[in-house]
């Protein structure tokens, strides 16, 4: 295993022997030393010394001024997910810090590496209900991998080093560092920055146990109908190649969770599609038919498993995960393979036999054909007067060729986009999976573009979610970042409406949502835009959006009461998936 | 089947860790019956002793969630057969009543109690033992006007354990890595561990 060696980072400051610098400057030096180039943030009283110091770092650190701290943290998440680096966000104390909470919870459940820096009131004011004081450490403890309050500047270099190490190592996650104003201002003898690569109480990677790899390989080799399900662990472990080698050698059909999407190219012959509530027919039905279920870097979320006591009961389960607490958490593993899949997959690949398993894979294809007949064809090539979300995504695929980064919000459009969007490369699907945060997509798309400037970023958003974080159009205006905003407007909170239709006797309770004139709104922010309602405009409008030199907002009005199918109703088993 | 489990957690001594550990239980609506924090045999390493009433499966998952915390070194869980434990209880009773009506000597002997404070107005007794034992003395003293009663959290020692020092060494040495050199904990073991 490669061990990062501790490196003394030399900067002009570090060389001047124990120069006296402020805590704020030490913080920025830490960011520079960690390779941070982009920060999303919003200033305020308790973080002013840091912003003052930032004034002197225009070349090293690019600060993106967002319009709301929630937008800032979602942008940092988008940045982290498109770049594979740690996202950084700044916020002030009190409301600034509490506005980060949704993003922290989102990053925690989706394992996104973040370092959030919050200002805090002077240490002597802690606990006095001072202006903009809030107990951010206790508020954020359940939604951070680690958090820490600094009241003394001398702690800044070592705590920041720990923060970055914890955020990106093992199962990544958000870290919050709260720095009191006195510590930001305090001058101290700075002896340089040393990266952290070990914390005695922290095991980022469990030790790989060879005997479990062997047991797993034996199960796979003896299997008639093995089935691989994979999640974001493959992407976070940067193990896409290792994963492809594994399934290719074993002839193993594989299906993804929505966070695993894009780890395997859409047109890979062993890519069987999406798992879970709105996933594909074959992967869901055959989960309850396979004899060995091989889970790689996924956590058996309830939206993937449906009813647990009827989930893959016939199968032996192999579970590969870097987080030991995930193994046996929801689904009991026959063999648990603890470790980073970047390391465990090649070991497993070595031991499995090369097979093709044509007959078994044909069963997925048969189910596909049925799903295509019942659902997919009419969604992608509708003969209705109104447009479907699916045909919009199909058209987008033709234009993008599968090369775009697609950021989705939460709801029907998210399910449709994940089901139908094409991806050729990893780190291309960015969505709020675990927390299901409406309002995620617009700021996350801004961050994603900063994280991967050479790529085209398309945010696909519903008319509900887009109205939750609309203010970030101001960030686009100011930074001139090039983001394509595709609003699929069904004039409803569509997913809730779908459930009300199916499970609440069509009692449409507060799902009828009005929209502003999005094109005018975009125009107010200096963003080009268009709105279409008929199919014959679709291709041209999407192409205009995609090829526009700057940001562009396209509103596509789609059918009001279309539903997403297939669907595993809540409380049902995955094999009880409904096609209509 | 639900039963009493004692979870022993070795941690860094870090402000905020108590909240992180407590919320692992409260988030799942699990009541903590008793919680004690204390130093451990290893200098600088803290020890939480937590008692809950749950099934083994739940306890195992909780232990893993606890261990996942960055500042937790290790979490073990044991049922009551696997540990030796004690709780301490204090009882405040009016001196006049006790002196008149109770054969204090017998009481002390039968319940392994001792008097910690004797004043004109009250006497404070102390017992150490399992909950049933300390509860029994409450029953005995109640008729004489028990003014105050308090019982400590459980402290427990694992019967089989060769001590955390040994366990941690085993854990570290399971597969020696370059990292080991970086581990100040082991480097300083001679100073740190005086068992």
mmCIF file of N, CA, C and O in Angstrom, chain A residues 270-358:
data_model
loop_
_atom_site.group_PDB
_atom_site.id
_atom_site.type_symbol
_atom_site.label_atom_id
_atom_site.label_comp_id
_atom_site.label_asym_id
_atom_site.label_seq_id
_atom_site.Cartn_x
_atom_site.Cartn_y
_atom_site.Cartn_z
ATOM 1 N N UNK A 270 -21.757 -5.355 -20.238
ATOM 2 C CA UNK A 270 -22.209 -5.968 -18.979
ATOM 3 C C UNK A 270 -22.991 -5.000 -18.103
ATOM 4 O O UNK A 270 -23.357 -5.318 -16.972
ATOM 5 N N UNK A 271 -23.222 -3.793 -18.606
ATOM 6 C CA UNK A 271 -24.012 -2.819 -17.851
ATOM 7 C C UNK A 271 -25.493 -3.133 -18.029
ATOM 8 O O UNK A 271 -26.065 -2.951 -19.095
ATOM 9 N N UNK A 272 -26.099 -3.610 -16.954
ATOM 10 C CA UNK A 272 -27.487 -4.072 -17.032
ATOM 11 C C UNK A 272 -28.468 -2.997 -16.575
ATOM 12 O O UNK A 272 -29.669 -3.231 -16.579
ATOM 13 N N UNK A 273 -27.957 -1.847 -16.137
ATOM 14 C CA UNK A 273 -28.859 -0.750 -15.804
ATOM 15 C C UNK A 273 -28.943 -0.443 -14.326
ATOM 16 O O UNK A 273 -28.031 -0.749 -13.562
ATOM 17 N N UNK A 274 -30.071 0.135 -13.981
ATOM 18 C CA UNK A 274 -30.229 0.770 -12.671
ATOM 19 C C UNK A 274 -31.002 -0.121 -11.708
ATOM 20 O O UNK A 274 -31.917 -0.833 -12.088
ATOM 21 N N UNK A 275 -30.586 -0.035 -10.446
ATOM 22 C CA UNK A 275 -31.240 -0.777 -9.378
ATOM 23 C C UNK A 275 -32.301 0.080 -8.702
ATOM 24 O O UNK A 275 -32.271 1.300 -8.791
ATOM 25 N N UNK A 276 -33.183 -0.569 -8.002
ATOM 26 C CA UNK A 276 -34.004 0.152 -7.036
ATOM 27 C C UNK A 276 -35.360 0.592 -7.504
ATOM 28 O O UNK A 276 -35.859 0.180 -8.551
ATOM 29 N N UNK A 277 -35.930 1.481 -6.713
ATOM 30 C CA UNK A 277 -37.327 1.868 -6.816
ATOM 31 C C UNK A 277 -37.768 2.213 -8.238
ATOM 32 O O UNK A 277 -38.829 1.803 -8.669
ATOM 33 N N UNK A 278 -36.961 3.007 -8.951
ATOM 34 C CA UNK A 278 -37.309 3.331 -10.338
ATOM 35 C C UNK A 278 -36.261 2.775 -11.307
ATOM 36 O O UNK A 278 -36.060 3.288 -12.392
ATOM 37 N N UNK A 279 -35.589 1.732 -10.852
ATOM 38 C CA UNK A 279 -34.541 1.142 -11.668
ATOM 39 C C UNK A 279 -35.108 0.270 -12.778
ATOM 40 O O UNK A 279 -36.315 0.261 -13.030
ATOM 41 N N UNK A 280 -34.210 -0.458 -13.435
ATOM 42 C CA UNK A 280 -34.637 -1.277 -14.555
ATOM 43 C C UNK A 280 -35.257 -2.594 -14.078
ATOM 44 O O UNK A 280 -35.025 -3.042 -12.957
ATOM 45 N N UNK A 281 -36.035 -3.155 -14.969
ATOM 46 C CA UNK A 281 -36.827 -4.342 -14.654
ATOM 47 C C UNK A 281 -35.937 -5.539 -14.325
ATOM 48 O O UNK A 281 -36.068 -6.161 -13.275
ATOM 49 N N UNK A 282 -35.018 -5.836 -15.244
ATOM 50 C CA UNK A 282 -34.143 -7.005 -15.070
ATOM 51 C C UNK A 282 -33.362 -6.977 -13.760
ATOM 52 O O UNK A 282 -33.438 -7.926 -12.972
ATOM 53 N N UNK A 283 -32.595 -5.919 -13.516
ATOM 54 C CA UNK A 283 -31.794 -5.881 -12.287
ATOM 55 C C UNK A 283 -32.634 -6.072 -11.021
ATOM 56 O O UNK A 283 -32.200 -6.728 -10.082
ATOM 57 N N UNK A 284 -33.834 -5.526 -10.992
ATOM 58 C CA UNK A 284 -34.669 -5.691 -9.803
ATOM 59 C C UNK A 284 -35.217 -7.115 -9.673
ATOM 60 O O UNK A 284 -35.079 -7.748 -8.637
ATOM 61 N N UNK A 285 -35.803 -7.609 -10.759
ATOM 62 C CA UNK A 285 -36.402 -8.940 -10.692
ATOM 63 C C UNK A 285 -35.325 -10.001 -10.447
ATOM 64 O O UNK A 285 -35.493 -10.905 -9.625
ATOM 65 N N UNK A 286 -34.194 -9.864 -11.122
ATOM 66 C CA UNK A 286 -33.174 -10.912 -11.044
ATOM 67 C C UNK A 286 -32.346 -10.837 -9.765
ATOM 68 O O UNK A 286 -31.630 -11.781 -9.439
ATOM 69 N N UNK A 287 -32.465 -9.730 -9.030
ATOM 70 C CA UNK A 287 -31.867 -9.691 -7.686
ATOM 71 C C UNK A 287 -32.450 -10.831 -6.857
ATOM 72 O O UNK A 287 -31.747 -11.457 -6.066
ATOM 73 N N UNK A 288 -33.724 -11.113 -7.086
ATOM 74 C CA UNK A 288 -34.363 -12.190 -6.329
ATOM 75 C C UNK A 288 -34.306 -13.525 -7.048
ATOM 76 O O UNK A 288 -35.077 -14.426 -6.745
ATOM 77 N N UNK A 289 -33.393 -13.632 -8.015
ATOM 78 C CA UNK A 289 -33.218 -14.882 -8.731
ATOM 79 C C UNK A 289 -31.752 -15.314 -8.803
ATOM 80 O O UNK A 289 -31.442 -16.478 -9.004
ATOM 81 N N UNK A 290 -30.841 -14.373 -8.607
ATOM 82 C CA UNK A 290 -29.416 -14.697 -8.730
ATOM 83 C C UNK A 290 -29.007 -15.651 -7.600
ATOM 84 O O UNK A 290 -29.684 -15.745 -6.588
ATOM 85 N N UNK A 291 -27.899 -16.354 -7.781
ATOM 86 C CA UNK A 291 -27.460 -17.224 -6.678
ATOM 87 C C UNK A 291 -26.337 -16.589 -5.863
ATOM 88 O O UNK A 291 -26.188 -16.914 -4.689
ATOM 89 N N UNK A 292 -25.556 -15.709 -6.473
ATOM 90 C CA UNK A 292 -24.555 -14.969 -5.696
ATOM 91 C C UNK A 292 -24.679 -13.490 -6.046
ATOM 92 O O UNK A 292 -24.619 -13.110 -7.213
ATOM 93 N N UNK A 293 -24.901 -12.685 -5.020
ATOM 94 C CA UNK A 293 -25.047 -11.241 -5.216
ATOM 95 C C UNK A 293 -23.761 -10.593 -4.724
ATOM 96 O O UNK A 293 -23.369 -10.770 -3.566
ATOM 97 N N UNK A 294 -23.092 -9.858 -5.625
ATOM 98 C CA UNK A 294 -21.793 -9.278 -5.272
ATOM 99 C C UNK A 294 -21.961 -7.765 -5.212
ATOM 100 O O UNK A 294 -22.141 -7.112 -6.237
ATOM 101 N N UNK A 295 -21.934 -7.215 -4.005
ATOM 102 C CA UNK A 295 -22.156 -5.779 -3.820
ATOM 103 C C UNK A 295 -20.802 -5.092 -3.682
ATOM 104 O O UNK A 295 -19.990 -5.483 -2.850
ATOM 105 N N UNK A 296 -20.570 -4.089 -4.521
ATOM 106 C CA UNK A 296 -19.275 -3.414 -4.508
ATOM 107 C C UNK A 296 -19.473 -1.934 -4.191
ATOM 108 O O UNK A 296 -20.110 -1.206 -4.957
ATOM 109 N N UNK A 297 -18.962 -1.489 -3.057
ATOM 110 C CA UNK A 297 -18.989 -0.065 -2.717
ATOM 111 C C UNK A 297 -20.386 0.517 -2.722
ATOM 112 O O UNK A 297 -20.601 1.601 -3.263
ATOM 113 N N UNK A 298 -21.315 -0.199 -2.153
ATOM 114 C CA UNK A 298 -22.687 0.308 -2.039
ATOM 115 C C UNK A 298 -23.219 -0.095 -0.675
ATOM 116 O O UNK A 298 -22.654 -0.946 -0.012
ATOM 117 N N UNK A 299 -24.337 0.537 -0.255
ATOM 118 C CA UNK A 299 -24.728 0.352 1.146
ATOM 119 C C UNK A 299 -26.156 -0.145 1.342
ATOM 120 O O UNK A 299 -26.734 0.034 2.407
ATOM 121 N N UNK A 300 -26.732 -0.760 0.314
ATOM 122 C CA UNK A 300 -28.067 -1.355 0.432
ATOM 123 C C UNK A 300 -29.075 -0.374 1.012
ATOM 124 O O UNK A 300 -29.744 -0.656 2.000
ATOM 125 N N UNK A 301 -29.154 0.791 0.405
ATOM 126 C CA UNK A 301 -30.139 1.785 0.793
ATOM 127 C C UNK A 301 -31.542 1.213 0.584
ATOM 128 O O UNK A 301 -31.742 0.361 -0.286
ATOM 129 N N UNK A 302 -32.503 1.701 1.358
ATOM 130 C CA UNK A 302 -33.862 1.141 1.232
ATOM 131 C C UNK A 302 -34.468 1.404 -0.143
ATOM 132 O O UNK A 302 -35.324 0.667 -0.605
ATOM 133 N N UNK A 303 -34.031 2.464 -0.830
ATOM 134 C CA UNK A 303 -34.533 2.719 -2.175
ATOM 135 C C UNK A 303 -33.950 1.723 -3.191
ATOM 136 O O UNK A 303 -34.462 1.583 -4.286
ATOM 137 N N UNK A 304 -32.879 1.037 -2.797
ATOM 138 C CA UNK A 304 -32.313 -0.004 -3.657
ATOM 139 C C UNK A 304 -32.921 -1.361 -3.331
ATOM 140 O O UNK A 304 -33.231 -2.143 -4.222
ATOM 141 N N UNK A 305 -33.136 -1.625 -2.050
ATOM 142 C CA UNK A 305 -33.514 -2.984 -1.648
ATOM 143 C C UNK A 305 -35.018 -3.221 -1.619
ATOM 144 O O UNK A 305 -35.457 -4.362 -1.662
ATOM 145 N N UNK A 306 -35.817 -2.156 -1.519
ATOM 146 C CA UNK A 306 -37.234 -2.395 -1.254
ATOM 147 C C UNK A 306 -37.359 -3.123 0.067
ATOM 148 O O UNK A 306 -36.550 -2.924 0.985
ATOM 149 N N UNK A 307 -38.337 -4.004 0.139
ATOM 150 C CA UNK A 307 -38.569 -4.700 1.400
ATOM 151 C C UNK A 307 -37.413 -5.655 1.718
ATOM 152 O O UNK A 307 -37.142 -6.593 0.969
ATOM 153 N N UNK A 308 -36.763 -5.416 2.852
ATOM 154 C CA UNK A 308 -35.522 -6.145 3.170
ATOM 155 C C UNK A 308 -35.748 -7.638 3.418
ATOM 156 O O UNK A 308 -34.918 -8.458 3.024
ATOM 157 N N UNK A 309 -36.876 -7.988 4.047
ATOM 158 C CA UNK A 309 -37.053 -9.406 4.362
ATOM 159 C C UNK A 309 -37.426 -10.232 3.132
ATOM 160 O O UNK A 309 -37.548 -11.451 3.212
ATOM 161 N N UNK A 310 -37.591 -9.532 1.996
ATOM 162 C CA UNK A 310 -37.812 -10.283 0.753
ATOM 163 C C UNK A 310 -36.727 -9.923 -0.266
ATOM 164 O O UNK A 310 -36.949 -9.965 -1.464
ATOM 165 N N UNK A 311 -35.570 -9.515 0.233
ATOM 166 C CA UNK A 311 -34.512 -9.067 -0.673
ATOM 167 C C UNK A 311 -33.429 -10.135 -0.806
ATOM 168 O O UNK A 311 -32.730 -10.441 0.167
ATOM 169 N N UNK A 312 -33.302 -10.676 -1.991
ATOM 170 C CA UNK A 312 -32.203 -11.601 -2.331
ATOM 171 C C UNK A 312 -32.016 -12.696 -1.298
ATOM 172 O O UNK A 312 -30.894 -13.094 -1.002
ATOM 173 N N UNK A 313 -33.121 -13.191 -0.765
ATOM 174 C CA UNK A 313 -33.018 -14.201 0.296
ATOM 175 C C UNK A 313 -32.407 -15.500 -0.215
ATOM 176 O O UNK A 313 -31.832 -16.268 0.552
ATOM 177 N N UNK A 314 -32.578 -15.748 -1.533
ATOM 178 C CA UNK A 314 -32.074 -17.005 -2.101
ATOM 179 C C UNK A 314 -30.563 -16.951 -2.350
ATOM 180 O O UNK A 314 -29.932 -17.971 -2.580
ATOM 181 N N UNK A 315 -29.993 -15.744 -2.287
ATOM 182 C CA UNK A 315 -28.608 -15.569 -2.765
ATOM 183 C C UNK A 315 -27.602 -15.580 -1.619
ATOM 184 O O UNK A 315 -27.911 -15.202 -0.497
ATOM 185 N N UNK A 316 -26.399 -16.030 -1.961
ATOM 186 C CA UNK A 316 -25.269 -15.776 -1.068
ATOM 187 C C UNK A 316 -24.782 -14.372 -1.389
ATOM 188 O O UNK A 316 -24.731 -13.972 -2.561
ATOM 189 N N UNK A 317 -24.452 -13.615 -0.370
ATOM 190 C CA UNK A 317 -24.105 -12.211 -0.587
ATOM 191 C C UNK A 317 -22.628 -11.967 -0.283
ATOM 192 O O UNK A 317 -22.139 -12.325 0.800
ATOM 193 N N UNK A 318 -21.942 -11.377 -1.254
ATOM 194 C CA UNK A 318 -20.558 -10.940 -1.039
ATOM 195 C C UNK A 318 -20.605 -9.410 -0.988
ATOM 196 O O UNK A 318 -21.173 -8.779 -1.877
ATOM 197 N N UNK A 319 -20.056 -8.831 0.053
ATOM 198 C CA UNK A 319 -20.134 -7.374 0.179
ATOM 199 C C UNK A 319 -18.731 -6.790 0.324
ATOM 200 O O UNK A 319 -18.036 -7.060 1.300
ATOM 201 N N UNK A 320 -18.331 -6.002 -0.671
ATOM 202 C CA UNK A 320 -17.033 -5.321 -0.611
ATOM 203 C C UNK A 320 -17.278 -3.887 -0.180
ATOM 204 O O UNK A 320 -18.020 -3.156 -0.845
ATOM 205 N N UNK A 321 -16.675 -3.469 0.929
ATOM 206 C CA UNK A 321 -16.843 -2.078 1.336
ATOM 207 C C UNK A 321 -15.663 -1.640 2.189
ATOM 208 O O UNK A 321 -15.078 -2.427 2.930
ATOM 209 N N UNK A 322 -15.343 -0.355 2.075
ATOM 210 C CA UNK A 322 -14.231 0.198 2.842
ATOM 211 C C UNK A 322 -14.666 0.514 4.269
ATOM 212 O O UNK A 322 -13.843 0.643 5.165
ATOM 213 N N UNK A 323 -15.979 0.641 4.459
ATOM 214 C CA UNK A 323 -16.508 1.008 5.770
ATOM 215 C C UNK A 323 -17.052 -0.245 6.460
ATOM 216 O O UNK A 323 -18.098 -0.757 6.079
ATOM 217 N N UNK A 324 -16.338 -0.750 7.473
ATOM 218 C CA UNK A 324 -16.774 -2.000 8.112
ATOM 219 C C UNK A 324 -18.189 -1.924 8.665
ATOM 220 O O UNK A 324 -18.885 -2.928 8.724
ATOM 221 N N UNK A 325 -18.640 -0.730 9.041
ATOM 222 C CA UNK A 325 -19.973 -0.638 9.637
ATOM 223 C C UNK A 325 -21.081 -0.848 8.601
ATOM 224 O O UNK A 325 -22.240 -1.025 8.960
ATOM 225 N N UNK A 326 -20.742 -0.808 7.324
ATOM 226 C CA UNK A 326 -21.755 -1.050 6.295
ATOM 227 C C UNK A 326 -22.024 -2.540 6.092
ATOM 228 O O UNK A 326 -23.097 -2.921 5.637
ATOM 229 N N UNK A 327 -21.025 -3.364 6.404
ATOM 230 C CA UNK A 327 -21.189 -4.797 6.167
ATOM 231 C C UNK A 327 -22.107 -5.362 7.251
ATOM 232 O O UNK A 327 -21.918 -5.087 8.435
ATOM 233 N N UNK A 328 -23.135 -6.064 6.813
ATOM 234 C CA UNK A 328 -24.180 -6.611 7.696
ATOM 235 C C UNK A 328 -25.122 -5.539 8.253
ATOM 236 O O UNK A 328 -25.946 -5.829 9.112
ATOM 237 N N UNK A 329 -24.999 -4.290 7.826
ATOM 238 C CA UNK A 329 -25.877 -3.257 8.397
ATOM 239 C C UNK A 329 -27.324 -3.488 7.970
ATOM 240 O O UNK A 329 -28.211 -3.540 8.811
ATOM 241 N N UNK A 330 -27.550 -3.603 6.672
ATOM 242 C CA UNK A 330 -28.911 -3.822 6.176
ATOM 243 C C UNK A 330 -29.117 -5.232 5.633
ATOM 244 O O UNK A 330 -30.162 -5.820 5.805
ATOM 245 N N UNK A 331 -28.101 -5.721 4.926
ATOM 246 C CA UNK A 331 -28.193 -7.059 4.339
ATOM 247 C C UNK A 331 -27.040 -7.884 4.886
ATOM 248 O O UNK A 331 -25.891 -7.451 4.864
ATOM 249 N N UNK A 332 -27.370 -9.036 5.407
ATOM 250 C CA UNK A 332 -26.355 -9.901 6.008
ATOM 251 C C UNK A 332 -25.471 -10.473 4.905
ATOM 252 O O UNK A 332 -25.960 -11.038 3.931
ATOM 253 N N UNK A 333 -24.168 -10.303 5.056
ATOM 254 C CA UNK A 333 -23.244 -10.794 4.040
ATOM 255 C C UNK A 333 -22.809 -12.211 4.362
ATOM 256 O O UNK A 333 -22.532 -12.534 5.516
ATOM 257 N N UNK A 334 -22.773 -13.056 3.320
ATOM 258 C CA UNK A 334 -22.194 -14.390 3.494
ATOM 259 C C UNK A 334 -20.685 -14.227 3.659
ATOM 260 O O UNK A 334 -20.072 -14.854 4.515
ATOM 261 N N UNK A 335 -20.110 -13.373 2.818
ATOM 262 C CA UNK A 335 -18.692 -13.037 2.943
ATOM 263 C C UNK A 335 -18.562 -11.517 2.878
ATOM 264 O O UNK A 335 -18.983 -10.887 1.908
ATOM 265 N N UNK A 336 -17.989 -10.939 3.898
ATOM 266 C CA UNK A 336 -17.730 -9.497 3.892
ATOM 267 C C UNK A 336 -16.277 -9.265 3.536
ATOM 268 O O UNK A 336 -15.388 -9.830 4.179
ATOM 269 N N UNK A 337 -16.035 -8.499 2.495
ATOM 270 C CA UNK A 337 -14.658 -8.204 2.099
ATOM 271 C C UNK A 337 -14.378 -6.747 2.452
ATOM 272 O O UNK A 337 -14.802 -5.844 1.737
ATOM 273 N N UNK A 338 -13.706 -6.539 3.585
ATOM 274 C CA UNK A 338 -13.409 -5.193 4.020
ATOM 275 C C UNK A 338 -12.221 -4.668 3.245
ATOM 276 O O UNK A 338 -11.228 -5.354 3.057
ATOM 277 N N UNK A 339 -12.322 -3.432 2.800
ATOM 278 C CA UNK A 339 -11.155 -2.847 2.151
ATOM 279 C C UNK A 339 -11.540 -1.884 1.043
ATOM 280 O O UNK A 339 -12.712 -1.772 0.677
ATOM 281 N N UNK A 340 -10.536 -1.190 0.553
ATOM 282 C CA UNK A 340 -10.697 -0.278 -0.572
ATOM 283 C C UNK A 340 -10.849 -1.131 -1.831
ATOM 284 O O UNK A 340 -9.976 -1.958 -2.123
ATOM 285 N N UNK A 341 -11.932 -0.919 -2.599
ATOM 286 C CA UNK A 341 -12.158 -1.810 -3.750
ATOM 287 C C UNK A 341 -11.070 -1.653 -4.811
ATOM 288 O O UNK A 341 -10.874 -2.529 -5.639
ATOM 289 N N UNK A 342 -10.345 -0.548 -4.781
ATOM 290 C CA UNK A 342 -9.192 -0.375 -5.673
ATOM 291 C C UNK A 342 -8.161 -1.483 -5.411
ATOM 292 O O UNK A 342 -7.451 -1.905 -6.309
ATOM 293 N N UNK A 343 -8.092 -1.931 -4.158
ATOM 294 C CA UNK A 343 -7.131 -2.977 -3.796
ATOM 295 C C UNK A 343 -7.768 -4.373 -3.772
ATOM 296 O O UNK A 343 -7.129 -5.353 -4.142
ATOM 297 N N UNK A 344 -9.031 -4.435 -3.315
ATOM 298 C CA UNK A 344 -9.640 -5.770 -3.183
ATOM 299 C C UNK A 344 -10.090 -6.330 -4.536
ATOM 300 O O UNK A 344 -9.976 -7.538 -4.763
ATOM 301 N N UNK A 345 -10.571 -5.464 -5.440
ATOM 302 C CA UNK A 345 -11.069 -5.978 -6.722
ATOM 303 C C UNK A 345 -9.989 -6.701 -7.531
ATOM 304 O O UNK A 345 -10.240 -7.802 -8.030
ATOM 305 N N UNK A 346 -8.772 -6.130 -7.650
ATOM 306 C CA UNK A 346 -7.750 -6.867 -8.413
ATOM 307 C C UNK A 346 -7.402 -8.210 -7.777
ATOM 308 O O UNK A 346 -7.178 -9.199 -8.488
ATOM 309 N N UNK A 347 -7.403 -8.261 -6.441
ATOM 310 C CA UNK A 347 -7.100 -9.535 -5.773
ATOM 311 C C UNK A 347 -8.183 -10.566 -6.097
ATOM 312 O O UNK A 347 -7.894 -11.741 -6.333
ATOM 313 N N UNK A 348 -9.411 -10.089 -6.110
ATOM 314 C CA UNK A 348 -10.537 -10.973 -6.420
ATOM 315 C C UNK A 348 -10.508 -11.387 -7.895
ATOM 316 O O UNK A 348 -10.741 -12.553 -8.226
ATOM 317 N N UNK A 349 -10.186 -10.430 -8.761
ATOM 318 C CA UNK A 349 -10.144 -10.708 -10.208
ATOM 319 C C UNK A 349 -9.136 -11.818 -10.508
ATOM 320 O O UNK A 349 -9.397 -12.705 -11.317
ATOM 321 N N UNK A 350 -7.986 -11.766 -9.823
ATOM 322 C CA UNK A 350 -6.952 -12.791 -10.016
ATOM 323 C C UNK A 350 -7.484 -14.193 -9.779
ATOM 324 O O UNK A 350 -7.088 -15.143 -10.442
ATOM 325 N N UNK A 351 -8.378 -14.301 -8.788
ATOM 326 C CA UNK A 351 -8.810 -15.634 -8.352
ATOM 327 C C UNK A 351 -10.064 -16.140 -9.048
ATOM 328 O O UNK A 351 -10.432 -17.297 -8.873
ATOM 329 N N UNK A 352 -10.733 -15.276 -9.810
ATOM 330 C CA UNK A 352 -11.959 -15.785 -10.426
ATOM 331 C C UNK A 352 -11.673 -16.350 -11.816
ATOM 332 O O UNK A 352 -10.725 -15.932 -12.493
ATOM 333 N N UNK A 353 -12.533 -17.288 -12.182
ATOM 334 C CA UNK A 353 -12.357 -17.930 -13.484
ATOM 335 C C UNK A 353 -12.953 -17.060 -14.581
ATOM 336 O O UNK A 353 -13.937 -16.365 -14.372
ATOM 337 N N UNK A 354 -12.338 -17.148 -15.733
ATOM 338 C CA UNK A 354 -12.822 -16.414 -16.888
ATOM 339 C C UNK A 354 -14.040 -17.129 -17.458
ATOM 340 O O UNK A 354 -13.978 -18.318 -17.774
ATOM 341 N N UNK A 355 -15.155 -16.410 -17.520
ATOM 342 C CA UNK A 355 -16.390 -17.046 -18.001
ATOM 343 C C UNK A 355 -17.180 -16.060 -18.849
ATOM 344 O O UNK A 355 -16.924 -14.865 -18.813
ATOM 345 N N UNK A 356 -18.157 -16.614 -19.598
ATOM 346 C CA UNK A 356 -18.955 -15.682 -20.405
ATOM 347 C C UNK A 356 -20.412 -15.582 -19.946
ATOM 348 O O UNK A 356 -21.017 -14.541 -20.017
ATOM 349 N N UNK A 357 -21.003 -16.668 -19.462
ATOM 350 C CA UNK A 357 -22.347 -16.665 -18.851
ATOM 351 C C UNK A 357 -23.433 -16.072 -19.769
ATOM 352 O O UNK A 357 -24.231 -15.239 -19.350
ATOM 353 N N UNK A 358 -23.421 -16.515 -20.997
ATOM 354 C CA UNK A 358 -24.334 -15.945 -21.997
ATOM 355 C C UNK A 358 -25.806 -16.139 -21.649
ATOM 356 O O UNK A 358 -26.608 -15.205 -21.785
#
